């Protein structure tokens, strides 16, 4: 209940600070129809239609100077150091930008993967022994 009241106050402050607020919600989940949040119950039009592309253009054009038209030119060709890896490059970059950069740009994938010399059981025993020493040293229980 406290979260609902907080969010209600937050939405009220947003409504007071602007002339237009665009909200969205999922209309369907699997085969069920969904309603908007109860927070939108007191809004003038609680079930607005889709915004469409023209609404986005209007919103973009009303927020600053017009965009400059950039003439199309031929794409820049990659040099001899082109990036290899195909879809793996994109997956690695999305999962962790640094690791994607290291593997594909810095060629870090040339090195063999580093492995611990212990199996999972030995690692568990080692971790248990280390934590036991930490707790004994700190005397915190």
GROMACS .gro file of C-alpha atoms in nm:
model
  141
    1UNK     CA    1   0.000   0.000   0.000
    2UNK     CA    2   0.284   0.237   0.084
    3UNK     CA    3   0.445   0.176  -0.256
    4UNK     CA    4   0.115   0.244  -0.432
    5UNK     CA    5   0.077   0.578  -0.251
    6UNK     CA    6   0.437   0.671  -0.330
    7UNK     CA    7   0.386   0.593  -0.699
    8UNK     CA    8   0.057   0.783  -0.697
    9UNK     CA    9   0.233   1.094  -0.562
   10UNK     CA   10   0.515   1.050  -0.813
   11UNK     CA   11   0.273   1.032  -1.106
   12UNK     CA   12   0.085   1.336  -0.973
   13UNK     CA   13   0.410   1.535  -0.964
   14UNK     CA   14   0.491   1.428  -1.319
   15UNK     CA   15   0.144   1.532  -1.436
   16UNK     CA   16   0.187   1.874  -1.274
   17UNK     CA   17   0.526   1.930  -1.433
   18UNK     CA   18   0.434   1.871  -1.799
   19UNK     CA   19   0.153   1.912  -2.047
   20UNK     CA   20   0.177   1.563  -2.194
   21UNK     CA   21   0.270   1.224  -2.052
   22UNK     CA   22   0.282   0.910  -2.262
   23UNK     CA   23   0.229   0.583  -2.079
   24UNK     CA   24   0.212   0.231  -2.213
   25UNK     CA   25   0.104  -0.107  -2.088
   26UNK     CA   26   0.079  -0.459  -2.219
   27UNK     CA   27  -0.269  -0.535  -2.348
   28UNK     CA   28  -0.232  -0.913  -2.367
   29UNK     CA   29  -0.025  -1.182  -2.199
   30UNK     CA   30  -0.052  -1.520  -2.365
   31UNK     CA   31  -0.430  -1.555  -2.415
   32UNK     CA   32  -0.544  -1.314  -2.138
   33UNK     CA   33  -0.652  -0.952  -2.178
   34UNK     CA   34  -0.477  -0.719  -1.935
   35UNK     CA   35  -0.595  -0.389  -1.787
   36UNK     CA   36  -0.381  -0.081  -1.729
   37UNK     CA   37  -0.235  -0.017  -1.385
   38UNK     CA   38  -0.477   0.104  -1.116
   39UNK     CA   39  -0.251   0.410  -1.099
   40UNK     CA   40  -0.401   0.518  -1.433
   41UNK     CA   41  -0.763   0.484  -1.317
   42UNK     CA   42  -0.809   0.859  -1.248
   43UNK     CA   43  -0.650   0.974  -1.573
   44UNK     CA   44  -0.875   1.142  -1.831
   45UNK     CA   45  -0.828   0.864  -2.088
   46UNK     CA   46  -0.709   0.549  -1.909
   47UNK     CA   47  -0.706   0.336  -2.226
   48UNK     CA   48  -0.530   0.538  -2.497
   49UNK     CA   49  -0.473   0.388  -2.838
   50UNK     CA   50  -0.137   0.314  -2.993
   51UNK     CA   51   0.081   0.619  -3.045
   52UNK     CA   52   0.189   0.532  -3.396
   53UNK     CA   53   0.480   0.672  -3.591
   54UNK     CA   54   0.330   1.019  -3.634
   55UNK     CA   55   0.318   1.064  -3.257
   56UNK     CA   56   0.685   0.982  -3.229
   57UNK     CA   57   0.770   1.225  -3.510
   58UNK     CA   58   0.566   1.498  -3.344
   59UNK     CA   59   0.736   1.433  -3.012
   60UNK     CA   60   1.083   1.429  -3.165
   61UNK     CA   61   1.025   1.747  -3.365
   62UNK     CA   62   0.891   1.938  -3.065
   63UNK     CA   63   1.205   1.881  -2.859
   64UNK     CA   64   1.468   2.104  -3.010
   65UNK     CA   65   1.599   2.216  -3.344
   66UNK     CA   66   1.509   2.019  -3.655
   67UNK     CA   67   1.736   1.735  -3.748
   68UNK     CA   68   1.981   1.802  -4.028
   69UNK     CA   69   1.948   1.593  -4.341
   70UNK     CA   70   2.263   1.392  -4.397
   71UNK     CA   71   2.325   1.285  -4.756
   72UNK     CA   72   2.376   0.914  -4.810
   73UNK     CA   73   2.730   0.813  -4.894
   74UNK     CA   74   2.884   0.478  -4.958
   75UNK     CA   75   2.959   0.283  -4.641
   76UNK     CA   76   3.314   0.296  -4.515
   77UNK     CA   77   3.501  -0.021  -4.601
   78UNK     CA   78   3.670  -0.210  -4.322
   79UNK     CA   79   4.045  -0.218  -4.328
   80UNK     CA   80   4.264  -0.524  -4.316
   81UNK     CA   81   4.196  -0.555  -3.942
   82UNK     CA   82   3.831  -0.643  -3.993
   83UNK     CA   83   3.647  -0.801  -3.706
   84UNK     CA   84   3.582  -1.171  -3.735
   85UNK     CA   85   3.339  -1.378  -3.535
   86UNK     CA   86   3.001  -1.319  -3.698
   87UNK     CA   87   2.713  -1.351  -3.456
   88UNK     CA   88   2.947  -1.460  -3.177
   89UNK     CA   89   3.094  -1.109  -3.180
   90UNK     CA   90   2.749  -0.958  -3.116
   91UNK     CA   91   2.661  -1.215  -2.848
   92UNK     CA   92   2.990  -1.161  -2.663
   93UNK     CA   93   2.957  -0.783  -2.689
   94UNK     CA   94   2.599  -0.793  -2.555
   95UNK     CA   95   2.687  -1.028  -2.269
   96UNK     CA   96   2.987  -0.825  -2.151
   97UNK     CA   97   3.125  -0.534  -2.354
   98UNK     CA   98   3.473  -0.565  -2.206
   99UNK     CA   99   3.502  -0.938  -2.270
  100UNK     CA  100   3.365  -0.893  -2.622
  101UNK     CA  101   3.625  -0.622  -2.687
  102UNK     CA  102   3.905  -0.833  -2.538
  103UNK     CA  103   3.813  -1.147  -2.730
  104UNK     CA  104   3.750  -0.994  -3.072
  105UNK     CA  105   3.943  -0.669  -3.092
  106UNK     CA  106   4.242  -0.758  -2.877
  107UNK     CA  107   4.243  -1.119  -2.999
  108UNK     CA  108   4.228  -1.250  -2.644
  109UNK     CA  109   4.071  -1.569  -2.773
  110UNK     CA  110   4.414  -1.680  -2.898
  111UNK     CA  111   4.516  -1.772  -2.544
  112UNK     CA  112   4.392  -2.106  -2.412
  113UNK     CA  113   4.118  -2.072  -2.151
  114UNK     CA  114   4.249  -2.070  -1.795
  115UNK     CA  115   4.121  -2.350  -1.576
  116UNK     CA  116   4.149  -2.410  -1.204
  117UNK     CA  117   4.348  -2.722  -1.122
  118UNK     CA  118   4.071  -2.840  -0.886
  119UNK     CA  119   3.738  -3.003  -0.951
  120UNK     CA  120   3.413  -2.865  -0.803
  121UNK     CA  121   3.440  -3.079  -0.488
  122UNK     CA  122   3.795  -2.963  -0.412
  123UNK     CA  123   3.698  -2.599  -0.475
  124UNK     CA  124   3.408  -2.637  -0.231
  125UNK     CA  125   3.634  -2.781   0.037
  126UNK     CA  126   3.888  -2.502  -0.019
  127UNK     CA  127   3.620  -2.233   0.002
  128UNK     CA  128   3.477  -2.389   0.318
  129UNK     CA  129   3.821  -2.396   0.484
  130UNK     CA  130   3.891  -2.033   0.386
  131UNK     CA  131   3.556  -1.911   0.521
  132UNK     CA  132   3.609  -2.107   0.842
  133UNK     CA  133   3.939  -1.926   0.895
  134UNK     CA  134   3.783  -1.587   0.819
  135UNK     CA  135   3.499  -1.641   1.068
  136UNK     CA  136   3.740  -1.769   1.333
  137UNK     CA  137   3.963  -1.465   1.283
  138UNK     CA  138   3.672  -1.221   1.298
  139UNK     CA  139   3.487  -1.401   1.577
  140UNK     CA  140   3.155  -1.296   1.429
  141UNK     CA  141   2.876  -1.552   1.457
   0.00000   0.00000   0.00000
